[in-house]
Coordinates of C-alpha atoms and ligand atoms in Angstrom, one line a residue:
Chain A
M80 CA -11.5 9.1 -18.1
T81 CA -9.3 6.5 -19.3
I82 CA -9.5 3.0 -18.7
P83 CA -6.2 1.0 -17.8
R84 CA -5.3 -1.6 -20.3
Y85 CA -5.8 -4.2 -17.4
Y86 CA -7.3 -3.9 -13.6
E87 CA -8.2 -6.0 -10.8
F88 CA -10.8 -4.8 -8.1
Q89 CA -12.4 -6.7 -5.4
N90 CA -14.6 -5.7 -2.4
P91 CA -16.6 -8.6 -1.0
V92 CA -17.1 -7.1 2.5
K93 CA -20.7 -6.9 3.3
I94 CA -21.8 -3.3 4.6
N95 CA -24.6 -2.5 7.1
A96 CA -25.0 0.9 7.7
G97 CA -27.1 3.3 9.2
E98 CA -29.4 3.5 12.8
D99 CA -29.4 0.6 14.9
A100 CA -26.9 -1.5 12.3
L101 CA -25.3 -3.3 15.8
R102 CA -28.7 -4.9 15.9
T103 CA -27.8 -6.8 12.5
L104 CA -24.9 -8.7 14.3
P105 CA -26.9 -11.9 15.8
A106 CA -28.4 -12.4 12.2
E107 CA -24.6 -11.9 10.4
L108 CA -23.1 -14.0 12.8
K109 CA -25.8 -17.0 12.2
R110 CA -25.6 -16.5 8.3
L111 CA -21.7 -16.9 8.8
Q112 CA -22.4 -20.0 10.6
A113 CA -20.7 -18.8 13.8
A114 CA -22.4 -18.5 17.6
R115 CA -19.5 -18.0 20.0
P116 CA -18.0 -14.6 19.2
A117 CA -14.8 -12.9 20.1
V118 CA -15.1 -9.0 20.9
I119 CA -11.4 -7.4 20.7
T120 CA -11.5 -3.7 21.3
D121 CA -9.5 -1.4 23.5
K122 CA -10.0 0.3 26.9
G123 CA -10.9 3.7 25.1
V124 CA -13.7 2.0 23.5
S125 CA -15.1 0.1 26.6
N126 CA -14.5 3.2 28.9
A127 CA -16.5 5.4 26.5
G128 CA -19.3 2.8 26.6
L129 CA -19.3 1.8 23.0
L130 CA -18.8 -1.8 24.2
D131 CA -22.1 -1.6 25.7
H132 CA -23.8 -0.7 22.2
V133 CA -22.3 -3.3 20.7
L134 CA -23.3 -5.9 23.4
N135 CA -26.9 -4.6 23.9
G136 CA -27.0 -5.5 20.0
F137 CA -27.2 -9.0 21.3
K138 CA -30.1 -8.6 23.5
N139 CA -32.8 -11.2 22.9
S140 CA -30.7 -13.5 20.6
D141 CA -29.4 -16.5 21.2
I142 CA -25.8 -15.8 20.6
T143 CA -23.3 -16.2 23.8
I144 CA -20.4 -13.9 23.4
G145 CA -17.7 -16.0 24.1
L146 CA -14.9 -13.6 25.2
V147 CA -14.2 -9.8 25.6
F148 CA -10.6 -8.4 25.3
D149 CA -10.5 -5.0 26.2
E150 CA -7.1 -4.6 26.0
T151 CA -5.6 -3.9 23.0
P152 CA -2.5 -1.3 23.4
S153 CA -2.5 1.6 20.3
D154 CA 0.3 -0.1 18.8
S155 CA -0.3 -3.7 18.9
S156 CA 2.0 -6.2 19.0
V157 CA 2.8 -10.1 18.4
T158 CA 2.6 -10.7 22.1
V159 CA -0.6 -9.2 22.5
V160 CA -1.9 -11.2 19.4
N161 CA -0.9 -14.4 21.0
R162 CA -2.3 -13.9 24.1
I163 CA -5.9 -13.0 22.6
A164 CA -5.4 -16.1 20.3
D165 CA -5.1 -18.0 23.4
L166 CA -8.0 -16.8 25.0
F167 CA -9.7 -17.3 21.8
I168 CA -9.1 -21.1 21.6
E169 CA -9.7 -21.6 25.5
N170 CA -13.0 -20.1 25.1
N171 CA -14.1 -22.2 22.2
C172 CA -14.8 -19.0 20.1
D173 CA -15.6 -19.3 16.6
S174 CA -15.7 -16.1 14.9
I175 CA -14.1 -12.5 15.8
I176 CA -16.2 -9.1 16.2
A177 CA -13.4 -6.1 16.0
V178 CA -14.5 -2.8 17.5
G179 CA -12.6 0.2 17.6
G180 CA -9.9 1.9 15.1
G181 CA -6.6 0.7 13.1
S182 CA -5.2 -1.1 16.0
A183 CA -8.0 -3.0 17.6
I184 CA -8.9 -3.9 13.7
D185 CA -5.4 -5.0 12.7
T186 CA -5.1 -7.2 16.0
A187 CA -8.4 -9.1 15.3
K188 CA -6.9 -9.8 11.8
A189 CA -3.6 -11.0 13.2
V190 CA -5.7 -13.1 15.8
N191 CA -7.7 -14.6 13.1
I192 CA -4.4 -15.5 11.1
V193 CA -3.1 -17.3 14.0
V194 CA -6.2 -19.2 15.0
S195 CA -6.9 -20.1 11.4
E196 CA -3.5 -21.3 10.4
N197 CA -2.8 -23.0 13.8
E198 CA 0.6 -21.6 14.0
K199 CA 2.0 -19.1 16.6
D200 CA 5.0 -17.5 14.7
L201 CA 3.2 -14.9 12.9
R202 CA 6.7 -13.8 11.3
K203 CA 5.9 -16.8 8.9
F204 CA 3.2 -15.1 7.3
V205 CA 4.7 -11.6 6.7
G206 CA 4.4 -9.9 3.3
A207 CA 1.9 -10.5 0.6
D208 CA -0.2 -13.3 0.0
R209 CA 1.4 -16.0 2.5
L210 CA -2.0 -17.3 4.0
S211 CA -3.8 -20.6 3.0
A212 CA -6.3 -21.4 5.8
R213 CA -9.7 -20.4 5.8
P214 CA -10.1 -17.8 8.0
K215 CA -13.0 -17.2 10.9
P216 CA -15.8 -14.8 10.4
L217 CA -14.5 -11.5 11.2
I218 CA -17.0 -8.7 11.6
V219 CA -15.6 -5.4 11.7
V220 CA -17.6 -2.3 14.0
P221 CA -15.1 0.6 13.2
T222 CA -14.9 3.7 16.0
T223 CA -13.0 5.9 13.9
A224 CA -13.4 7.5 10.4
G225 CA -10.4 7.1 8.3
T226 CA -8.2 4.2 8.2
G227 CA -10.8 2.1 6.2
S228 CA -9.5 -1.3 7.8
E229 CA -13.1 -2.6 8.0
V230 CA -12.7 -3.4 4.2
T231 CA -8.8 -3.6 3.6
L232 CA -6.8 -6.6 3.3
V233 CA -3.8 -5.3 5.3
A234 CA -2.7 -5.5 8.8
V235 CA 0.4 -4.1 10.7
I236 CA 1.5 -5.7 13.8
S237 CA 4.5 -4.4 16.0
D238 CA 7.4 -6.9 16.5
T239 CA 8.7 -5.4 19.9
E240 CA 11.5 -7.9 20.5
K241 CA 12.9 -6.8 16.9
G242 CA 11.7 -3.1 17.1
V243 CA 10.0 -3.6 13.6
K244 CA 6.4 -3.3 12.2
L245 CA 5.5 -6.3 10.2
P246 CA 2.9 -6.0 7.7
F247 CA 0.3 -8.8 6.5
T248 CA -1.5 -8.3 3.2
S249 CA -3.9 -11.2 1.7
R250 CA -7.8 -11.1 0.6
L251 CA -8.1 -13.7 3.2
L252 CA -7.6 -10.8 6.0
L253 CA -10.8 -8.7 4.3
P254 CA -13.6 -9.0 7.0
S255 CA -16.8 -10.6 6.2
V256 CA -19.0 -7.6 7.2
A257 CA -18.4 -4.0 8.4
V258 CA -21.2 -2.7 10.7
L259 CA -21.2 1.4 10.6
D260 CA -23.6 2.4 13.3
P261 CA -23.6 6.5 13.6
K262 CA -23.5 6.0 17.4
M263 CA -19.9 4.4 17.2
T264 CA -17.9 7.3 16.3
I265 CA -19.9 9.8 18.1
S266 CA -17.3 10.2 21.0
L267 CA -14.3 10.8 18.8
P268 CA -12.5 13.5 20.3
P269 CA -12.1 16.7 17.7
R270 CA -8.3 16.5 16.7
L271 CA -8.5 12.7 16.2
T272 CA -11.6 13.3 14.2
A273 CA -9.4 15.8 11.8
T274 CA -6.7 13.8 11.3
T275 CA -8.6 10.4 10.5
G276 CA -10.7 12.3 8.3
M277 CA -7.5 13.8 6.7
D278 CA -6.2 10.1 6.1
A279 CA -9.1 9.2 4.3
L280 CA -9.2 12.1 2.1
T281 CA -5.5 11.1 1.4
H282 CA -6.6 7.5 0.7
A283 CA -9.3 9.0 -1.6
V284 CA -6.7 11.4 -3.5
E285 CA -4.0 8.9 -3.9
A286 CA -6.5 6.2 -5.0
Y287 CA -7.7 8.5 -7.5
T288 CA -4.4 9.8 -8.9
C289 CA -2.0 6.8 -8.6
L290 CA -0.9 4.3 -11.1
Q291 CA -3.5 1.8 -9.8
K292 CA -6.6 3.3 -10.4
N293 CA -9.2 2.3 -12.5
P294 CA -12.9 3.1 -12.9
M295 CA -14.1 1.2 -10.1
S296 CA -11.8 2.6 -7.5
D297 CA -12.1 5.9 -8.8
A298 CA -16.1 5.9 -8.1
F299 CA -15.3 5.1 -4.5
A300 CA -12.8 7.8 -4.1
W301 CA -14.8 10.7 -5.6
S302 CA -17.7 10.0 -3.4
A303 CA -15.5 9.7 -0.5
I304 CA -14.3 13.2 -1.3
S305 CA -17.5 14.6 -1.6
L306 CA -18.7 13.1 1.4
I307 CA -15.6 14.4 3.5
S308 CA -15.7 17.9 2.1
N309 CA -19.6 18.3 3.1
N310 CA -18.9 16.5 6.7
L311 CA -15.7 16.6 8.1
E312 CA -15.4 20.2 9.3
K313 CA -19.0 19.8 10.9
A314 CA -18.0 16.2 12.6
V315 CA -14.8 18.6 14.1
S316 CA -16.7 21.4 15.1
S317 CA -19.9 19.4 16.7
G318 CA -18.9 15.8 17.3
Q319 CA -22.6 15.2 18.2
D320 CA -23.7 15.9 14.8
T321 CA -24.8 12.2 14.0
S322 CA -25.3 13.0 10.3
A323 CA -21.7 14.2 9.8
R324 CA -20.4 11.2 11.9
F325 CA -22.3 8.6 9.8
A326 CA -21.3 10.6 6.6
M327 CA -17.9 10.3 7.9
A328 CA -17.9 6.7 8.7
N329 CA -19.1 6.3 5.1
A330 CA -16.7 8.3 3.5
S331 CA -13.8 6.4 5.2
L332 CA -15.1 3.0 4.4
M333 CA -15.4 4.3 0.4
A334 CA -11.9 5.6 0.6
G335 CA -11.0 2.4 2.0
V336 CA -12.3 0.2 -0.8
A337 CA -10.5 2.6 -3.1
F338 CA -7.3 2.4 -1.9
S339 CA -7.7 -1.3 -1.0
N340 CA -7.6 -1.8 -5.1
S341 CA -5.4 0.7 -6.1
M342 CA -2.8 1.8 -3.5
V343 CA -1.6 4.7 -2.0
G344 CA 1.4 6.7 -3.1
A345 CA 3.8 9.1 -1.8
V346 CA 1.9 10.9 0.7
H347 CA 2.2 7.3 2.7
A348 CA 5.6 6.6 1.7
I349 CA 6.8 9.9 3.5
G350 CA 4.0 9.4 6.1
H351 CA 5.0 6.1 7.2
A352 CA 8.7 7.2 7.5
C353 CA 7.8 10.2 9.7
G354 CA 5.9 7.9 11.8
A355 CA 8.7 5.4 12.4
V356 CA 11.3 7.9 12.5
A357 CA 9.5 10.7 14.6
H358 CA 6.7 9.4 16.1
V359 CA 4.1 11.3 14.1
H360 CA 0.5 10.3 13.8
H361 CA -0.4 8.4 10.7
G362 CA -3.5 11.1 9.9
N363 CA -1.4 14.0 11.0
A364 CA 1.4 13.0 8.8
M365 CA -1.2 12.7 5.7
A366 CA -2.7 16.1 6.6
I367 CA 0.7 18.0 6.7
L368 CA 2.5 16.1 3.5
L369 CA -0.9 15.7 1.1
P370 CA -0.7 19.4 -0.3
Y371 CA 3.3 19.3 -0.6
V372 CA 3.6 16.1 -2.5
M373 CA 0.8 17.1 -4.6
K374 CA 2.9 20.1 -5.7
F375 CA 5.5 17.7 -6.5
N376 CA 3.2 15.5 -8.4
L377 CA 1.6 18.5 -10.3
D378 CA 3.5 18.4 -13.5
T379 CA 2.7 14.2 -13.7
I380 CA -0.9 14.0 -12.4
G381 CA -2.1 17.8 -12.3
H382 CA -5.0 16.9 -15.0
L383 CA -6.1 14.4 -11.7
Y384 CA -6.1 17.0 -9.1
A385 CA -7.8 19.2 -11.6
E386 CA -10.8 16.9 -11.8
L387 CA -11.3 16.4 -8.4
L388 CA -11.6 20.1 -7.4
L389 CA -15.4 19.5 -8.1
P390 CA -16.0 17.0 -5.4
L391 CA -13.7 18.9 -2.8
A392 CA -14.7 22.8 -3.6
G393 CA -18.0 22.5 -5.2
A394 CA -19.7 23.0 -8.7
E395 CA -19.6 26.9 -8.4
I396 CA -15.9 27.1 -7.3
Y397 CA -15.4 24.6 -9.8
A398 CA -17.0 26.2 -12.5
N399 CA -15.5 29.6 -11.8
T400 CA -11.9 28.5 -11.9
K401 CA -10.4 28.7 -15.4
P402 CA -9.4 24.5 -16.3
T403 CA -5.9 25.3 -16.3
L404 CA -5.9 26.6 -12.8
R405 CA -8.2 23.7 -11.5
A406 CA -5.2 21.5 -10.2
R407 CA -3.6 24.2 -8.0
K408 CA -6.7 25.6 -6.7
F409 CA -7.5 21.8 -5.4
I410 CA -4.3 21.8 -3.7
E411 CA -5.1 25.5 -2.2
E412 CA -8.2 24.2 -1.2
V413 CA -6.3 21.5 0.8
L414 CA -4.4 23.5 2.5
L415 CA -7.2 25.8 3.4
L416 CA -9.1 22.7 5.0
N417 CA -5.8 22.0 6.6
Y418 CA -5.8 25.8 8.0
R419 CA -9.6 25.7 9.1
L420 CA -9.2 22.3 10.8
S421 CA -6.4 23.8 12.6
K422 CA -8.3 26.5 14.1
L423 CA -10.7 24.2 15.3
C424 CA -9.0 21.7 17.0
A425 CA -5.4 23.0 17.0
M426 CA -4.1 20.5 14.2
P427 CA -0.7 21.0 13.1
V428 CA 0.0 21.8 9.7
K429 CA 3.5 22.0 9.6
L430 CA 6.1 19.1 10.2
N431 CA 7.8 21.3 13.0
Q432 CA 4.4 21.4 15.0
A433 CA 4.1 17.8 15.2
G434 CA 7.3 16.8 16.5
V435 CA 9.5 16.6 13.4
K436 CA 13.2 17.5 13.7
R437 CA 15.5 18.8 10.9
A438 CA 17.9 16.1 12.1
D439 CA 15.0 13.2 11.1
F440 CA 15.0 14.6 7.7
K441 CA 18.0 12.4 6.0
K442 CA 16.7 9.0 8.0
I443 CA 12.9 10.0 6.8
A444 CA 14.2 10.2 3.0
E445 CA 16.2 7.1 3.3
M446 CA 12.8 5.0 4.8
A447 CA 10.4 6.7 2.4
V448 CA 12.0 5.6 -0.9
N449 CA 12.3 2.2 0.3
D450 CA 8.6 1.9 1.3
G451 CA 6.1 0.0 -1.5
A452 CA 4.2 2.8 -1.2
M453 CA 6.1 4.8 -3.7
L454 CA 5.9 2.3 -6.5
P455 CA 2.4 3.2 -7.5
N456 CA 3.1 7.2 -7.1
P457 CA 3.2 8.2 -11.0
K458 CA 6.3 10.5 -10.6
D459 CA 9.5 9.0 -9.6
L460 CA 11.3 10.4 -6.1
S461 CA 14.8 10.2 -4.9
E462 CA 15.8 11.1 -1.6
S463 CA 16.8 14.6 -2.4
D464 CA 13.1 14.9 -3.7
V465 CA 11.8 13.8 -0.4
L466 CA 14.2 16.3 1.4
S467 CA 12.8 19.2 -0.5
I468 CA 9.2 17.8 0.0
L469 CA 9.8 17.6 3.9
N470 CA 11.6 21.4 3.6
E471 CA 8.7 22.6 2.1
A472 CA 6.6 21.1 4.9
Y473 CA 8.6 22.1 7.6
Chain B
M137 CA -17.1 -28.8 -33.4
A138 CA -15.7 -32.0 -32.3
I139 CA -15.5 -33.0 -28.6
R140 CA -12.1 -33.2 -27.3
T141 CA -10.5 -33.9 -24.0
D142 CA -7.4 -33.7 -22.3
I143 CA -6.1 -30.3 -23.8
E144 CA -2.6 -29.8 -22.7
P145 CA -1.8 -25.9 -22.0
Q146 CA 0.6 -24.7 -25.4
R147 CA 4.0 -24.0 -24.9
E148 CA 5.7 -20.4 -26.4
D149 CA 8.8 -21.7 -27.0
L150 CA 10.1 -18.4 -28.7
K151 CA 8.9 -16.2 -26.1
Y152 CA 10.9 -18.2 -23.5
H153 CA 13.9 -18.1 -25.3
A154 CA 13.4 -14.3 -25.8
V155 CA 12.9 -14.0 -21.9
K156 CA 15.7 -15.9 -21.2
V157 CA 17.9 -13.9 -23.2
G158 CA 16.4 -10.7 -21.8
F159 CA 17.1 -11.8 -18.4
M160 CA 20.7 -12.9 -19.3
A161 CA 21.4 -9.0 -20.7
L162 CA 19.8 -7.6 -17.7
G163 CA 22.1 -10.3 -15.4
R164 CA 25.4 -9.6 -17.3
A165 CA 24.5 -6.0 -17.5
L166 CA 24.2 -5.4 -13.7
Q167 CA 27.0 -7.6 -12.6
S168 CA 29.3 -5.3 -14.9
A169 CA 27.7 -2.2 -13.4
S170 CA 28.2 -3.0 -9.7
H171 CA 31.9 -2.9 -10.9
F172 CA 31.9 0.9 -11.8
E173 CA 28.3 2.6 -11.7
N174 CA 28.2 4.7 -8.8
E175 CA 24.4 4.3 -8.0
V176 CA 24.4 0.7 -8.4
I177 CA 27.4 0.2 -6.3
A178 CA 25.5 2.5 -3.4
E179 CA 22.3 0.4 -4.0
A180 CA 24.2 -2.8 -4.0
S181 CA 26.2 -1.4 -0.5
A182 CA 23.0 -1.9 1.5
W183 CA 22.9 -6.0 0.8
N184 CA 24.8 -8.2 3.3
E185 CA 27.7 -10.5 1.5
G186 CA 25.9 -13.3 0.2
F187 CA 22.4 -11.7 -0.3
T188 CA 20.7 -13.6 -3.3
F189 CA 17.8 -12.5 -5.4
S190 CA 15.6 -14.6 -7.5
M191 CA 13.2 -12.9 -10.1
D192 CA 11.5 -15.7 -11.4
V193 CA 8.7 -16.3 -14.3
K194 CA 6.0 -18.5 -12.5
H195 CA 5.0 -21.8 -13.9
T196 CA 7.5 -21.9 -16.8
G197 CA 10.5 -19.9 -15.8
P198 CA 12.9 -18.9 -16.6
S199 CA 14.8 -17.0 -13.6
L200 CA 17.1 -14.2 -13.4
V201 CA 19.4 -15.1 -9.9
M202 CA 22.2 -12.7 -8.7
Q203 CA 24.2 -12.5 -5.6
K204 CA 26.2 -10.1 -3.9
Q205 CA 29.8 -11.4 -4.0
G206 CA 32.3 -9.0 -2.2
R207 CA 31.6 -5.6 -3.8
I208 CA 30.1 -7.3 -7.1
L209 CA 26.6 -8.3 -7.7
K210 CA 27.3 -11.8 -9.6
F211 CA 24.7 -13.3 -12.3
L212 CA 24.1 -16.7 -11.1
G213 CA 21.9 -18.1 -14.1
N214 CA 18.7 -19.1 -15.3
E215 CA 18.0 -21.6 -12.6
K216 CA 15.4 -20.9 -9.7
C217 CA 16.6 -20.5 -6.6
S218 CA 14.0 -20.7 -4.0
N219 CA 15.9 -20.0 -1.2
A220 CA 16.6 -16.7 -2.1
D221 CA 16.5 -13.8 0.3
L222 CA 14.2 -11.8 -2.3
I223 CA 11.8 -13.7 -4.4
V224 CA 9.9 -11.8 -7.1
E225 CA 7.7 -13.9 -9.0
I226 CA 6.2 -12.2 -12.2
Q227 CA 2.9 -14.0 -13.3
D228 CA 3.3 -15.1 -16.3
L229 CA 5.7 -15.5 -19.4
E230 CA 3.8 -13.1 -21.4
T231 CA 3.9 -10.3 -18.7
A232 CA 8.0 -11.1 -18.7
F233 CA 7.7 -11.0 -22.3
K234 CA 6.2 -7.2 -22.2
M235 CA 8.7 -6.1 -19.3
I236 CA 12.1 -7.3 -21.5
T237 CA 10.6 -5.7 -24.9
T238 CA 9.9 -2.3 -23.0
Q239 CA 6.1 -2.7 -23.1
A240 CA 5.6 -2.1 -19.5
G241 CA 7.3 -1.0 -16.6
A242 CA 7.8 -2.7 -13.6
H243 CA 5.6 -0.1 -11.8
H244 CA 3.2 -1.2 -14.6
V245 CA 3.3 -4.8 -13.6
F246 CA 3.0 -4.1 -10.0
A247 CA -0.2 -2.0 -10.5
E248 CA -1.6 -4.8 -13.0
N249 CA -1.1 -7.3 -9.7
K250 CA 1.1 -9.6 -12.1
I251 CA 4.2 -9.5 -9.7
S252 CA 4.4 -10.8 -6.1
V253 CA 7.4 -10.6 -3.8
I254 CA 8.5 -12.8 -1.1
G255 CA 11.1 -11.0 1.2
N256 CA 11.4 -7.6 2.7
I257 CA 9.8 -4.5 0.5
P258 CA 13.0 -2.4 1.4
D259 CA 14.6 -5.3 -0.7
S260 CA 12.4 -5.1 -4.0
M261 CA 12.2 -1.3 -3.9
R262 CA 16.0 -1.6 -4.0
L263 CA 16.2 -4.6 -6.8
I264 CA 13.4 -2.2 -8.8
R265 CA 15.6 1.0 -8.7
L266 CA 18.7 -1.5 -9.8
I267 CA 16.8 -2.6 -12.7
Y268 CA 15.6 1.3 -13.7
I269 CA 18.8 2.2 -13.6
I270 CA 20.2 -0.7 -15.9
E271 CA 17.2 -0.3 -18.3
G272 CA 18.3 3.1 -18.2
Y273 CA 21.6 2.0 -20.2
L274 CA 20.2 -0.6 -22.2
F275 CA 17.4 0.9 -24.0
P276 CA 17.6 4.5 -25.9
K277 CA 15.3 7.0 -24.5
F278 CA 12.5 6.4 -27.1
L279 CA 12.2 2.9 -25.6
N280 CA 13.2 3.5 -22.0
K281 CA 10.5 6.6 -21.5
N282 CA 7.7 3.6 -21.5
I283 CA 9.1 1.6 -18.6
L284 CA 10.8 4.4 -16.4
K285 CA 9.1 7.0 -14.6
R286 CA 12.1 9.3 -14.9
S287 CA 14.3 8.9 -17.8
P288 CA 18.0 9.3 -17.0
V289 CA 19.8 12.5 -17.9
M290 CA 22.8 11.2 -20.1
T291 CA 26.2 12.7 -19.0
L292 CA 29.2 12.0 -20.8
Q293 CA 30.3 9.8 -17.8
K294 CA 27.0 7.9 -18.6
Q295 CA 27.3 7.7 -22.0
F296 CA 30.8 6.1 -21.5
N297 CA 29.3 3.5 -18.7
R298 CA 26.5 2.9 -21.9
L299 CA 29.2 2.1 -23.8
H300 CA 31.2 -0.2 -21.6
I301 CA 27.9 -1.8 -20.4
L302 CA 26.7 -2.6 -23.8
T303 CA 30.1 -3.9 -24.9
K304 CA 32.5 -5.4 -22.2
G305 CA 29.9 -6.1 -20.1
M306 CA 27.4 -7.8 -22.4
L307 CA 30.2 -10.1 -23.4
F308 CA 32.1 -10.9 -20.2
G309 CA 30.2 -9.4 -17.1
K310 CA 32.8 -7.4 -16.3
Ligands
FE2_217 FE1 -3.7 6.1 5.5

């Protein structure tokens, strides 16, 4: 392992994980000197009864929930954020509990910007490091296992008026606590379990192989891959398997810590563009593109893919594969994983199955080379490189 | 050791001037290339008339300020422009010095969290590609391979371009 000549790493998020972790919510709020939290979630969570689990965590405590908002849409917007911020203030809330997947968590982070900076126009804070006010305590309870948002410093919110996505990054967006309770991811449907799991795998692989990698992020990425390899298929095929579900929640969080510090690469750059142009679900875009982007990167970072064969395929396969063939074997193992997942839950493994048209390619390629995630990718990609990857993945 | 108080930060004037000369060379070369280099023309065409970017070294300066004027990217000098459309801040003089002396490429500096961007991401990606193109001309392969992910293939046309940029470009920005 080579250590970069300089790197930075930070993960200040406290992690409360395991059986009845939700019961720690009142104590955590007290520790953070908060007494009236606002719960931000979505209809899926409340209909599945998951919100009740959270509220039950407050039984016999002296904390009053100031507000429950369960109308967060799957693609959250500035309007929604401002509406929740108004309710937060009207109801004298002093902290936020986000319960849900990427959208609810990103919405909660953005609400935190509005109520802490005391400024309604979110656009003023778009970009990196534009925040200055001390944020309200934010506790995150993820109900999907993939985005890693519970430990990342990013939020993305749609500006529906202008039809663009607004990215916010700041250390001040980092949650105070992430609560992983095995009962919270149990109801995630098989397909979503598979695609969000592949998103987590992609976070770990890109974190381990891209330019900002460092010994700390490597450790998180490595363990995440090992957990995903042993548990993703189980979580997809038998959703009630709490130990597989809990392992995936841990893997997703660890991959989140890894990529939050070492960034992602070309899979994400092209995936973001597929999402924007052809509305491909993020996790599904990751699953489809990961093997083909790795094939492209092979001559530059093959030695790192070779190392990852061990956590992905296990000691026996690793030892029985010639060192010069391990990188290719790793890519093959990811492809095989995709096909097995596809058998289990009909997850698309090619772009044409995911609704992408060849006519979209040009636009996707143009957008992808302008995506910030291209920068940490160790190998340069031109538009024509992206086009050939898209062709292969079609 | 004696007790000392009010220790003012030292200045590295030599490095400052080296970076300033480096920025001027980069600025003139980019201005020159924007007249005739196809990739530069294609990248710059995405920017509207008057689009300005300012690449600043935090605290000390200098800056590299350029503006789209007609088809040309015009080098405006080394004074920071705080209302530019795109501001790229290099964290310190040492980092900027490493960049202009081919010890670190833009992607390395990003990886070390030593650059921050105010403006939109596609514009900053475009600026980085422009800088890569110019560095490919300014530095021979044995140097540019340290700072570019992919060294350009020097076709005959590119050899001519390089000659043009290193002579007329450096002197007059034409
Ligand atoms: Fe992702």
